[in-house]
CSV table of C-alpha atoms in Angstrom, one decimal:
chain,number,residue,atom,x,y,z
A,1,UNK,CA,116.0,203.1,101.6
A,2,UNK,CA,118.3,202.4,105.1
A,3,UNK,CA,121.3,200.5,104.1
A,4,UNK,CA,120.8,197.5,106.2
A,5,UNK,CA,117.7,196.0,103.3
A,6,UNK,CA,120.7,196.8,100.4
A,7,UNK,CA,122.3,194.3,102.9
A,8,UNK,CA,119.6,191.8,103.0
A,9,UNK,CA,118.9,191.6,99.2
A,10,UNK,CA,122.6,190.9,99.0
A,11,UNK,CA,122.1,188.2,101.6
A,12,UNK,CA,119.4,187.1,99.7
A,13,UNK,CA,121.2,187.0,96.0
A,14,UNK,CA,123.3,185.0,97.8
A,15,UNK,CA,121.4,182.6,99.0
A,16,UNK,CA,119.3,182.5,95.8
A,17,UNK,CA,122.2,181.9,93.5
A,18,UNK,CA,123.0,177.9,94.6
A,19,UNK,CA,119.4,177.1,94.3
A,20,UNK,CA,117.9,174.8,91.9
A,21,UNK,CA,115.8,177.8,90.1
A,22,UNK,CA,118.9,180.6,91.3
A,23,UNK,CA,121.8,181.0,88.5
A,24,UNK,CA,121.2,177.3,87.2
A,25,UNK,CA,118.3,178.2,84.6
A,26,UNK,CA,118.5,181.4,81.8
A,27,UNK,CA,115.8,183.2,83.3
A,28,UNK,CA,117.2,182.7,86.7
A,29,UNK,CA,120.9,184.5,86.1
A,30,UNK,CA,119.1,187.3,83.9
A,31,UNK,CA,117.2,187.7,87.2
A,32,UNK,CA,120.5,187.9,89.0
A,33,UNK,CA,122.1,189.8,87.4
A,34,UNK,CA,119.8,192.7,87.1
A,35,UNK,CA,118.5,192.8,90.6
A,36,UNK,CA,122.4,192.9,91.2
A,37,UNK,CA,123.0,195.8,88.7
A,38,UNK,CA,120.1,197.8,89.7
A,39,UNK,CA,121.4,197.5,93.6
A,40,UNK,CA,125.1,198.4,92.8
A,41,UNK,CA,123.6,201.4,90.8
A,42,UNK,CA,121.1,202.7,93.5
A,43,UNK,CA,123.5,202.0,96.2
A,44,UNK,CA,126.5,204.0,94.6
A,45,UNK,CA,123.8,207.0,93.7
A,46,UNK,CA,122.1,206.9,97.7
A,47,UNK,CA,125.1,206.9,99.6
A,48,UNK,CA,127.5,208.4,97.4
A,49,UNK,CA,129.4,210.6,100.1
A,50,UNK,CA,130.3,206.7,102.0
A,51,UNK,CA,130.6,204.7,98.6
A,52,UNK,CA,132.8,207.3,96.3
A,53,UNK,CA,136.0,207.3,98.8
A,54,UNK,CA,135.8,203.4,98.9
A,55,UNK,CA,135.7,203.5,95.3
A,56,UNK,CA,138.3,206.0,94.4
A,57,UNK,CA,140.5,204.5,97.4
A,58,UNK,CA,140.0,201.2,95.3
A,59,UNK,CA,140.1,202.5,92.1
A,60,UNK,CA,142.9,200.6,90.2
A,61,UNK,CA,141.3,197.0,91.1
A,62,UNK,CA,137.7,198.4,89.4
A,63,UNK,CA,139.9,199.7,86.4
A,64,UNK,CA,140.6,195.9,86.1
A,65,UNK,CA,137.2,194.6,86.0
A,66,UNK,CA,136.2,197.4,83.8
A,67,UNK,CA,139.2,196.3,81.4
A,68,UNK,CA,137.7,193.1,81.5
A,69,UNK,CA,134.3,194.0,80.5
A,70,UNK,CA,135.9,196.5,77.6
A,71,UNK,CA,137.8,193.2,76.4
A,72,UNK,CA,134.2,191.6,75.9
A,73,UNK,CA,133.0,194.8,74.2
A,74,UNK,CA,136.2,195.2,71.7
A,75,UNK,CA,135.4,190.9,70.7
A,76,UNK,CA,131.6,192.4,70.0
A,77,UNK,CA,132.0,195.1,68.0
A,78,UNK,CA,130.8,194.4,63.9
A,79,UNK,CA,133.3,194.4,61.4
A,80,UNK,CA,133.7,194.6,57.9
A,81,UNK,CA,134.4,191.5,56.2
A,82,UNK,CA,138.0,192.9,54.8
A,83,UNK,CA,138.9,194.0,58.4
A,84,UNK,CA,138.0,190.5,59.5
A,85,UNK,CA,139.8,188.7,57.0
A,86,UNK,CA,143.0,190.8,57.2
A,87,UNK,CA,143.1,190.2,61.2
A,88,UNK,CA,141.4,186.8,61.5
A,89,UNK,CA,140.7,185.2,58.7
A,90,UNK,CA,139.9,182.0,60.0
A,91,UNK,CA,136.5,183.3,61.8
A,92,UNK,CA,134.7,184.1,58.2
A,93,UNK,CA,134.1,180.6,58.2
A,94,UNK,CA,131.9,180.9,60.9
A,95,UNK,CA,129.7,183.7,59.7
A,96,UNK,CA,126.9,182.1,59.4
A,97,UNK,CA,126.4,179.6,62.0
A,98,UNK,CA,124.0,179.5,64.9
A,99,UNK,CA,126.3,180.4,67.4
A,100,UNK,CA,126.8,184.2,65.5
A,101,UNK,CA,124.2,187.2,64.7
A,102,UNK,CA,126.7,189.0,63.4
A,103,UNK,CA,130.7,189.1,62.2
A,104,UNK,CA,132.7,190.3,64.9
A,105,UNK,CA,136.3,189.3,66.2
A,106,UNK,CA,135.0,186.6,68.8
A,107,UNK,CA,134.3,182.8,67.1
A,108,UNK,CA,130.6,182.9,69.4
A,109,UNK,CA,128.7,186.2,69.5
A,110,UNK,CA,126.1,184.5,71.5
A,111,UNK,CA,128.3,183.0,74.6
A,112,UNK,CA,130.3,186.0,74.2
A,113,UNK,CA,127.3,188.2,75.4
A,114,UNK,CA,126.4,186.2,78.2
A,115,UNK,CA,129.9,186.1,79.0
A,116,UNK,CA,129.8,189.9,79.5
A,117,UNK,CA,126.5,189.6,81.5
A,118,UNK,CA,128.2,187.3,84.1
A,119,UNK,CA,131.5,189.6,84.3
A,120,UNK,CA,128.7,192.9,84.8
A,121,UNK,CA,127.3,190.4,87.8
A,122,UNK,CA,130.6,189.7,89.1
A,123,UNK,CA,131.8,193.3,89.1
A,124,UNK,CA,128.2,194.0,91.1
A,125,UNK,CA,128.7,191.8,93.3
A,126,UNK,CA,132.5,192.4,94.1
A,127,UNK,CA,131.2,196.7,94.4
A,128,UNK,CA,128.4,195.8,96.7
A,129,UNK,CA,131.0,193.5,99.2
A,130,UNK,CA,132.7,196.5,98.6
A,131,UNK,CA,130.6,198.5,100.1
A,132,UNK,CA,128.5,196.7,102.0
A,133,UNK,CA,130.5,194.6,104.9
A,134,UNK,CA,132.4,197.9,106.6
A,135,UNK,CA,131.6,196.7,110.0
A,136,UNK,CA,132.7,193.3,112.7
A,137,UNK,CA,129.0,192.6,112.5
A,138,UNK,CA,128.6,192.5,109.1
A,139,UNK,CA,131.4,190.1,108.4
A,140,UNK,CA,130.1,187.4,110.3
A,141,UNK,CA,126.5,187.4,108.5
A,142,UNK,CA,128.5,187.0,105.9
A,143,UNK,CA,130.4,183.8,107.1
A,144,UNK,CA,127.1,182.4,108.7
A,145,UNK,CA,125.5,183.1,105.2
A,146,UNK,CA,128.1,181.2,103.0
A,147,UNK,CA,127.7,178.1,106.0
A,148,UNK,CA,124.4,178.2,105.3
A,149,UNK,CA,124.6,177.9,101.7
A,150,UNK,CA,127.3,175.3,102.1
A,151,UNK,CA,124.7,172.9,104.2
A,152,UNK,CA,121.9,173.4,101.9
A,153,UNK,CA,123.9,172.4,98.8
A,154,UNK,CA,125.3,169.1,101.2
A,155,UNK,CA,121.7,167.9,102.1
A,156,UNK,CA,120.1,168.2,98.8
A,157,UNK,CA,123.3,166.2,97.2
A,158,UNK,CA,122.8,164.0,100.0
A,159,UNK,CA,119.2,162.9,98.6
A,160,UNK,CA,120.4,161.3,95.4
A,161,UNK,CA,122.6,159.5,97.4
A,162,UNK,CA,121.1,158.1,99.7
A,163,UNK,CA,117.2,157.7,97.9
A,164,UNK,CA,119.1,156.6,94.4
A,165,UNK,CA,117.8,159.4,92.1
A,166,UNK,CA,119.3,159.5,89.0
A,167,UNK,CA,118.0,163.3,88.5
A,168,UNK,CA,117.3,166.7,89.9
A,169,UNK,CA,114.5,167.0,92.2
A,170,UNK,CA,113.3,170.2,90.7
A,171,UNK,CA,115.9,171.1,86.8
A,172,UNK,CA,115.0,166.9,85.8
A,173,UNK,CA,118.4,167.0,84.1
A,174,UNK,CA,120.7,163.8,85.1
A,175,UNK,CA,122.8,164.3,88.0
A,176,UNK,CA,126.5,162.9,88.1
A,177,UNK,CA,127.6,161.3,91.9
A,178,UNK,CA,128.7,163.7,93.5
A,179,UNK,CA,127.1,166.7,92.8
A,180,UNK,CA,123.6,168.1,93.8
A,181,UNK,CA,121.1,168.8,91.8
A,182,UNK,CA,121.8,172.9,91.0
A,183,UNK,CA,125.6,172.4,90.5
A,184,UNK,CA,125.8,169.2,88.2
A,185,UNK,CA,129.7,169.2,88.1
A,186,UNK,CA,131.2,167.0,91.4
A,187,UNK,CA,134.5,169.7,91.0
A,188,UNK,CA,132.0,173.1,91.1
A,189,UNK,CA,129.4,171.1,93.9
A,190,UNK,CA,133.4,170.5,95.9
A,191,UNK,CA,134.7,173.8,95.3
A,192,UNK,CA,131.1,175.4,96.9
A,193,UNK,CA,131.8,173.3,100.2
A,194,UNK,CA,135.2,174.3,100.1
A,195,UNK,CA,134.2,177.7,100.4
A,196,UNK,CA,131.5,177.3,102.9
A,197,UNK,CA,134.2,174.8,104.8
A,198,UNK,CA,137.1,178.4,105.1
A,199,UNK,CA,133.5,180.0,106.5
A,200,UNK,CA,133.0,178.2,109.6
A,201,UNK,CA,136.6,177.9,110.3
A,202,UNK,CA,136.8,181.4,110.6
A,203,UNK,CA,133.8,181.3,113.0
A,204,UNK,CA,135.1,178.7,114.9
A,205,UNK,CA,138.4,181.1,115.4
A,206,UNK,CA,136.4,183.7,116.2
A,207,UNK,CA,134.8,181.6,119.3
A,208,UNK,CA,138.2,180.5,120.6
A,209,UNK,CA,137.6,181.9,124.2
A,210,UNK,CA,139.7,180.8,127.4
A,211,UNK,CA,137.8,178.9,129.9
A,212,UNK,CA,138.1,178.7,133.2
A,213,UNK,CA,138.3,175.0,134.7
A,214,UNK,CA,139.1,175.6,138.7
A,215,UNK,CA,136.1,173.3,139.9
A,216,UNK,CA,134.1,170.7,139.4
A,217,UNK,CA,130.6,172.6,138.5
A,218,UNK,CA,132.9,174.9,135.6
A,219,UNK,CA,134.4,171.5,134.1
A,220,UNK,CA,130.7,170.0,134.0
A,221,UNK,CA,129.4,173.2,133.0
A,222,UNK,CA,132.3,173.0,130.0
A,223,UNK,CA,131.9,169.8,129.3
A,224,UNK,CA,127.8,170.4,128.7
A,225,UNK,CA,128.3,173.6,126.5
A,226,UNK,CA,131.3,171.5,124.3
A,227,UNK,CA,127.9,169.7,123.3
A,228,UNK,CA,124.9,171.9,123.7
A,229,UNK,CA,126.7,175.3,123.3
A,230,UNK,CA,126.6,177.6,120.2
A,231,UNK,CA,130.1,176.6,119.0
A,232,UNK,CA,128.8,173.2,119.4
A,233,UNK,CA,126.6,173.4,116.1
A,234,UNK,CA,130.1,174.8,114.2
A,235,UNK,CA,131.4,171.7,114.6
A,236,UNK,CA,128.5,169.5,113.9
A,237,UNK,CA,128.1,171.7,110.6
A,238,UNK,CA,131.9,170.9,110.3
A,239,UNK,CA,131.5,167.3,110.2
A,240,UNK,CA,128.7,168.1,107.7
A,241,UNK,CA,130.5,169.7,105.2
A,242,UNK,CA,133.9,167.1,105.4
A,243,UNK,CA,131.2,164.6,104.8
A,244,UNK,CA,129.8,166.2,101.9
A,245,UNK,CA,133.3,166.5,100.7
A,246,UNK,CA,134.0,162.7,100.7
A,247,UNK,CA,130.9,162.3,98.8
A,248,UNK,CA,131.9,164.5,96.5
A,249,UNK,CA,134.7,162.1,95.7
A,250,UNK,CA,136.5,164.6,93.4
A,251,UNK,CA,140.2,164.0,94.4
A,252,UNK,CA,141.3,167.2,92.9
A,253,UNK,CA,138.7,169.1,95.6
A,254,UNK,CA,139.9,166.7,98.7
A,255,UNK,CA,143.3,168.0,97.6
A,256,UNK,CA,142.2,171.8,97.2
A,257,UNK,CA,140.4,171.6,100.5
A,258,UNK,CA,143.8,169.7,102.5
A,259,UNK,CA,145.7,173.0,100.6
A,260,UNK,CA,143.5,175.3,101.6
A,261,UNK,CA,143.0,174.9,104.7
A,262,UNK,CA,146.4,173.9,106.0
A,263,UNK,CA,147.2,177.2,104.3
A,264,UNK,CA,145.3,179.5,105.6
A,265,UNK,CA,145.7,178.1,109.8
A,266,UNK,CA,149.5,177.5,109.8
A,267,UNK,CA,149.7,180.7,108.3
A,268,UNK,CA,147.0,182.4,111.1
A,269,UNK,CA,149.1,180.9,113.6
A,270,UNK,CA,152.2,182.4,112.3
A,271,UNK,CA,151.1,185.5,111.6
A,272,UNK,CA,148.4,186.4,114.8
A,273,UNK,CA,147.9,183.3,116.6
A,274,UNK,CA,144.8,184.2,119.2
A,275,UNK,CA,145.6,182.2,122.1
A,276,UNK,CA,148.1,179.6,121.0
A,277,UNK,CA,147.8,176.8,123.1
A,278,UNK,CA,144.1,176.6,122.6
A,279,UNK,CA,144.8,177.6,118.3
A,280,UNK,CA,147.6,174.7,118.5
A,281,UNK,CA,144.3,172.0,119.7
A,282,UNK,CA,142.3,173.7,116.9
A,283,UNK,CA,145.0,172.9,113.8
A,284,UNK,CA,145.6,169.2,115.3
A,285,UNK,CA,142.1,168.7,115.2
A,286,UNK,CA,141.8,170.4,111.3
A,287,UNK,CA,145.1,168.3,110.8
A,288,UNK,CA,142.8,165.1,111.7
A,289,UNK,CA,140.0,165.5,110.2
A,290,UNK,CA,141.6,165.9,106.6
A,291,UNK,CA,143.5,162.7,107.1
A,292,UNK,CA,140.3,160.9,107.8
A,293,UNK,CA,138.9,162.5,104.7
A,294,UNK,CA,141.5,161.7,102.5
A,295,UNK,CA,141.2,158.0,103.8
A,296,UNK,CA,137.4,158.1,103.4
A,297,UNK,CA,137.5,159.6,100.0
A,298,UNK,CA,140.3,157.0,98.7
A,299,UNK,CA,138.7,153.6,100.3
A,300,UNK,CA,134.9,155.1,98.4
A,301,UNK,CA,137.0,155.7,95.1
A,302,UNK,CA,138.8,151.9,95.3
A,303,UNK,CA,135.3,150.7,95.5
A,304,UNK,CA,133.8,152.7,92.3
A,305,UNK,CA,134.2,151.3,89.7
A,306,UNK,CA,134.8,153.7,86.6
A,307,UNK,CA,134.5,152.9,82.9
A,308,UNK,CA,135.6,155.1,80.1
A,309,UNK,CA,132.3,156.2,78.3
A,310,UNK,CA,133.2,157.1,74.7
A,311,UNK,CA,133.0,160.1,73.8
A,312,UNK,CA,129.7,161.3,72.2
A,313,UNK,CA,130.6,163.4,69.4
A,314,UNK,CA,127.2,165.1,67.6
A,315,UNK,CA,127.3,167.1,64.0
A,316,UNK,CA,127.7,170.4,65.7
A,317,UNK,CA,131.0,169.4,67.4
A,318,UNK,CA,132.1,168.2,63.9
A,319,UNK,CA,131.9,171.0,62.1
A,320,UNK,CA,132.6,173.5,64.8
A,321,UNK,CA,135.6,171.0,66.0
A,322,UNK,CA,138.4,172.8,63.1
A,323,UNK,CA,137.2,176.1,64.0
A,324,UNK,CA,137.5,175.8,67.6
A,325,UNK,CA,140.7,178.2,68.8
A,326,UNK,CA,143.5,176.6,70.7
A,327,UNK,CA,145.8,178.0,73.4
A,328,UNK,CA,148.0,179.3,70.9
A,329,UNK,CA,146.2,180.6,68.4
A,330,UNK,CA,144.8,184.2,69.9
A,331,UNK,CA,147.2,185.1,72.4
A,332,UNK,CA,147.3,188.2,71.8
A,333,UNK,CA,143.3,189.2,71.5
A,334,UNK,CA,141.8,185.7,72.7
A,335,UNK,CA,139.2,183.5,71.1
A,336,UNK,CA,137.0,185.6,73.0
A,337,UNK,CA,134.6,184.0,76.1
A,338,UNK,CA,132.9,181.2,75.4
A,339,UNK,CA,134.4,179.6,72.6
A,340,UNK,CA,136.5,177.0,73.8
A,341,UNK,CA,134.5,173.9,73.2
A,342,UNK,CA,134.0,170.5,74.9
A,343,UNK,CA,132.5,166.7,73.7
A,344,UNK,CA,131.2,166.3,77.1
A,345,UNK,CA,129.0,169.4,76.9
A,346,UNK,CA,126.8,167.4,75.3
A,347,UNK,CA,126.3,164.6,77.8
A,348,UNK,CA,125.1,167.2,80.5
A,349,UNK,CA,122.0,169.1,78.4
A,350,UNK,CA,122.9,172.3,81.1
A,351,UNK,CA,119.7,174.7,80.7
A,352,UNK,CA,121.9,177.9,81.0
A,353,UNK,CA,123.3,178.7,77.0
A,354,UNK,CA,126.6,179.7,77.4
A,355,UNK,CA,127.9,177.5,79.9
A,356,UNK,CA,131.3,176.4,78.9
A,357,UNK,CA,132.8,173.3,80.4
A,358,UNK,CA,135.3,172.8,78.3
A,359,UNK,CA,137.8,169.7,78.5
A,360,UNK,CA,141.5,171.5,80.0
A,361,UNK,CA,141.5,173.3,82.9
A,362,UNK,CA,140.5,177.2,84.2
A,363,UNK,CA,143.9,178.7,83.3
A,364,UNK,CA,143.5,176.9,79.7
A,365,UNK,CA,140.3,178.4,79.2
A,366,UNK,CA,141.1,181.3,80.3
A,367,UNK,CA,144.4,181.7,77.4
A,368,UNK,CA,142.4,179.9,75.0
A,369,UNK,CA,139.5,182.8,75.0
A,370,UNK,CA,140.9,185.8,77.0
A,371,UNK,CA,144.4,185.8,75.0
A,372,UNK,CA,147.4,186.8,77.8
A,373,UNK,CA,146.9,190.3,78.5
A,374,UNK,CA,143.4,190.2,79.6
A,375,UNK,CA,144.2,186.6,81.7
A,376,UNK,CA,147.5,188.5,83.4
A,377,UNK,CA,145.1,191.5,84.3
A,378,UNK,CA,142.6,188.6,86.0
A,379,UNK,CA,145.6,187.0,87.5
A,380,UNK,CA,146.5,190.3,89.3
A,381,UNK,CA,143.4,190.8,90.5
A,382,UNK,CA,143.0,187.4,92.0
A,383,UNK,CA,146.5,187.8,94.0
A,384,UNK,CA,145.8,191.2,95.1
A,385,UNK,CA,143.0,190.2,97.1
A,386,UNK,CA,144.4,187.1,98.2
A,387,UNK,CA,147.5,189.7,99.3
A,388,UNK,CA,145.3,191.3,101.2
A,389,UNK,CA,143.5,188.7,102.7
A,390,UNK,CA,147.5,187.4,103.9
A,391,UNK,CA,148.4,190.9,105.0
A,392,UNK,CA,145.1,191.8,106.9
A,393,UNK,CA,146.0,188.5,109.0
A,394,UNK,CA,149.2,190.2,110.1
A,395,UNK,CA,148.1,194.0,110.6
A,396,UNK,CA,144.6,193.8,112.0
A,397,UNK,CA,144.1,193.6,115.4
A,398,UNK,CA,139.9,192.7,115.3
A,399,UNK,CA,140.1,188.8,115.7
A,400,UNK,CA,137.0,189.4,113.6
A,401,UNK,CA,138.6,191.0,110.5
A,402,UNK,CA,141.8,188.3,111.0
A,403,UNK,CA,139.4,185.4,111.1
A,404,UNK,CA,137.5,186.5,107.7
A,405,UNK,CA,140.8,187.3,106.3
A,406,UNK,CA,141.4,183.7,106.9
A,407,UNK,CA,138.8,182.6,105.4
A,408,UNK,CA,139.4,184.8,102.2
A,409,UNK,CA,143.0,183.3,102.4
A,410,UNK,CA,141.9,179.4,102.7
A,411,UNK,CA,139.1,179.6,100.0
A,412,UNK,CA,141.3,181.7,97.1
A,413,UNK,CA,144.4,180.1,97.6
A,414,UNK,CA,141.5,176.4,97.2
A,415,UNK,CA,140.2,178.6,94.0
A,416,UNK,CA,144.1,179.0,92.8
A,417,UNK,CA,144.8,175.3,93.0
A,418,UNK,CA,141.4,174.1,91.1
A,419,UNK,CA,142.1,176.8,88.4
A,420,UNK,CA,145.1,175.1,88.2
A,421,UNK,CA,144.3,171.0,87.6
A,422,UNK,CA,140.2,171.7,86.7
A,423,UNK,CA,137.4,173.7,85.4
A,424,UNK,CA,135.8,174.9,88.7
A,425,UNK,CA,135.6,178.6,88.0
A,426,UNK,CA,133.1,178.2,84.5
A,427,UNK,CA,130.2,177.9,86.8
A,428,UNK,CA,128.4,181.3,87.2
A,429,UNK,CA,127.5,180.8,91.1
A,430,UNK,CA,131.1,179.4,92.2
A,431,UNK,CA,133.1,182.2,90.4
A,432,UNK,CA,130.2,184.5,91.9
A,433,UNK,CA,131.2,183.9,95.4
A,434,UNK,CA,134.9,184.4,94.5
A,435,UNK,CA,134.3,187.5,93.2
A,436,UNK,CA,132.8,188.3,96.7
A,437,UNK,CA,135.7,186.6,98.8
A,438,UNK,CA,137.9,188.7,96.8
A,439,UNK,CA,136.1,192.2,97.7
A,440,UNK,CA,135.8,191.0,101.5
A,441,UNK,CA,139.9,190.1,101.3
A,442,UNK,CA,140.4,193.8,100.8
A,443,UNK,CA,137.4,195.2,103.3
A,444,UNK,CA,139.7,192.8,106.2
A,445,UNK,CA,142.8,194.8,105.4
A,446,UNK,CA,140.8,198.2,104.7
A,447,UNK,CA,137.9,199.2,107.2
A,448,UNK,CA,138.5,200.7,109.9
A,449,UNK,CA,135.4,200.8,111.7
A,450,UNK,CA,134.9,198.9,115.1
A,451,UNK,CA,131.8,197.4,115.8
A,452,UNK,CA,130.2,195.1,118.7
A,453,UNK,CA,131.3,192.1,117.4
C-alpha cells in the first residue's frame, strides 16, 4: 500500500476524532483506536528500512510511552489478597464494587483498562507523526488539517448559540455554553481552538512574502489580493477561531491562548525572524487581536450571570467518596488512571465510561493516579518536544519546518499552562492532538528532507 493512503487515514482519524460520533461515544474511541493500532503496526512492518532508523534514532522518548503503558499493566495485574493487604490495604474494601472485575493494585480495574487503551492510541498516533510528516509538504496538510478541525468544532458550537439549543444535535446529552456538542467541557472545546488557532499562525508565517508596491496597478493589484487572495481566507478563519474563543468564555483558555501565542511569535522573531519589518506588522496585529478578545470575553462574562448549583452528590459518590485516593496517598505507585473522582461527573451523563473529569487540575490528576515517577517520566516527555519545537525555530533554515515548530511551541507551552489551572488534557481527542504536536515538535528539529514547499 503507497505511503501517501497511511497518510490519508491519519488525516482522516484526525478529522474523525472531534466529531460528534468520533472519540465522544464507546464504540467510536474502540474504533480509533484500533484503526490506529493496526496502521502503526502495518506501517512499521511495510516500510521498516525508513521507519526503524526514525525509531531507534528516537528511541529513549518511545521507552517513555512504553513505561507508561507498563505502569498501567503493573496497576492490572491480580493479586493475592495477602499481597494486597500488606501493600495497600485500603483497596480490599473495594473488591467487590462495580467499578472492579478483579483485585489488583489500581482502586478502578475498569477505567484503568480504558485508560491503557487511550495511552496505546496516543503512542499510535505520536509513531505514525513520527513517521509520517518527513517532508515540507506534508507539514502543511497537517496545519490545514488541524484549521479545519478548529472551524468545524467553532460552527457547530456556534449553533446552540445562536438557535438556543440546550443539547447536542446528534449525542442528545446537555450542552454547557461554551462548548459544542462533541467536546461538552468549555476548557477542552477552548483548548481545541487554541490548537487550531498556533495552526494557521504558522500558515500565515509561512505566506509572509515581500511585495513589490512601485505603481499604481501592483498597489491595486495588493490591495485586491489582501481581500480575495489565498492568505486572505487565513485571516478570515483567524477572526473565526478568536471568535469562537470569546464564546468560549473560559478565562483560563483566553489566558492560555494570550500565553501561547505571545510565546511562540516573540520567540519566532527572536530566534529566525523571516522578514522583520513585515513579522514586526504581523505580532502588532496578533498583539491586537488578543486585547480585543480579552475585552470581548470580559464585557460577555460581566453580563452572565452565574449561580452556584449545589452540588449533586448520588449513592455511588457516597460510598466511593472515603475510598477515593488523594494526592498524597500513592505517590509512589499512584491510584492508578481513572480513579480520581468528581461530583460533577454526574451532572454531564458523558457516553464514554472512563472519562475522568475530576474537580483539581491536570497535574493533580495526574499525582493523584500516576504517583511521581510515572508523572516526572510524562513531564519529560512533554518538555522534550516542546524543546524541540524551541530549538528547531533556531536551527532550521525551511521557513516551513520553523513555522510548524511554532506552532508546536504556541499550542504545548497553551497545553502546559491549562495542565497547570484546569482539566483540559482528560479529554481523549484534546490529549490526542498533543500527543501528535509533540511527535511533529521533534520531525521540525529532525528531518532532513527538502521538499517543494
Amino acid at each position: 500500500m503507497p505511503g501517501r493512503y497511511y497518510l490519508g487515514a491519519f488525516l482522516l482519524v484526525l478529522l474523525w476524532l472531534p466529531l460528534p460520533l468520533g472519540s465522544a461515544t464507546t464504540s467510536g474511541w474502540l474504533a480509533v483506536s484500533l484503526i490506529v493500532v493496526a496502521l502503526t503496526a502495518l506501517y512499521i512492518r511495510q516500510f521498516s528500512s525508513s521507519a526503524l532508523p526514525v525509531i531507534r534514532q528516537n528511541r529513549l522518548i518511545f521507552a517513555c510511552w512504553f513505561v507508561l503503558i507498563i505502569w498501567h499493566i503493573l496497576l492490572l495485574i491480580p493479586l493475592p489478597e495477602s499481597l494486597i493487604e500488606a501493600i495497600r490495604p485500603q483497596r480490599n474494601f473495594l473488591a467487590f464494587s462495580e467499578h472492579n472485575d478483579w483485585l489488583a493494585l489500581t482502586y478502578s480495574t475498569t477505567d484503568t483498562l480504558i485508560s491503557l487503551l487511550r495511552v496505546v492510541t496516543y503512542t499510535g498516533l505520536f509513531t505514525l507523526a513520527l513517521l509520517l510528516f518527513r517532508s515540507a509538504r506534508r507539514l502543511k496538510i497537517l496545519l490545514r488539517c488541524l484549521l479545519a478541525v478548529g472551524l468545524f468544532q467553532t460552527l457547530y458550537a456556534a449553533l446552540p448559540v445562536f438557535f438556543a439549543m440546550q443539547s447536542s444535535l446528534i449525542l442528545d446529552l446537555p450542552v454547557k455554553d461554551g462548548a459544542s456538542g462533541t467536546l461538552l467541557r468549555g476548557v477542552s472545546y477552548g483548548h481545541l481552538l487554541l490548537i487550531a488557532l498556533c495552526a494557521v499562525l504558522g500558515l500565515l508565517i509561512i505566506r509572509i512574502k515581500p511585495s513589490a508596491t512601485g505603481n499604481l496597478r501592483q498597489r491595486i493589484r495588493r490591495i485586491v489580493n489582501y481581500f480575495f487572495g489565498r492568505k486572505a481566507v487565513l485571516r478570515i478563519a483567524t477572526l473565526l477561531l478568536y471568535g469562537g474563543l470569546v464564546m468560549a468564555a473560559q478565562a483560563e483558555v483566553i489566558w492560555a491562548t494570550v500565553i501561547a501565542t505571545v510565546f511562540a511569535v516573540v520567540t519566532g522573531f527572536i530566534l529566525f525572524s523571516p522578514r522583520p519589518k513585515l513579522f514586526s506588522t504581523f505580532m502588532l496585529s496578533l498583539l491586537c487581536a488578543n486585547v480585543l478578545m480579552i475585552l470581548a470575553a470580559s464585557y460577555l462574562a460581566d453580563r452572565a450571570l452565574v449561580l452556584d448549583e449545589p452540588p449533586y452528590v448520588t449513592l455511588e459518590d457516597r460510598q466511593w467518596s472515603p475510598a477515593t485516593p488523594g494526592v498524597a496517598d500513592h505517590l509512589i505507585l499512584g491510584a492508578g488512571p481513572g480513579t480520581a473522582k468528581d461530583i460533577e461527573a454526574d451532572e454531564l451523563p458523558l457516553p464514554v465510561s472512563g472519562v475522568i473529569p475530576v474537580g483539581e487540575t491536570d497535574v493533580t490528576q495526574f499525582l493523584a493516579e500516576y504517583g511521581v515517577p510515572a508523572s516526572l517520566i510524562f513531564v519529560a516527555l512533554f518538555m522534550v518536544s516542546l524543546g524541540n519545537a524551541v530549538i528547531a525555530m533556531a536551527r532550521r533554515r525551511h521557513l516551513v519546518f520553523r513555522a510548524t515548530a511554532l506552532s508546536c511551541a504556541g499550542a504545548l507551552a497553551g497545553t502546559a499552562y491549562l495542565a497547570i489551572v484546569s482539566t483540559s488534557l482528560q479529554t481523549p481527542t484534546v490529549m490526542a492532538y498533543v500527543a501528535v504536536l509533540m511527535a511533529v515538535s521533534l520531525v521540525c528539529l529532525q528531518c532532513r528532507k527538502y521538499q517543494k514547499a
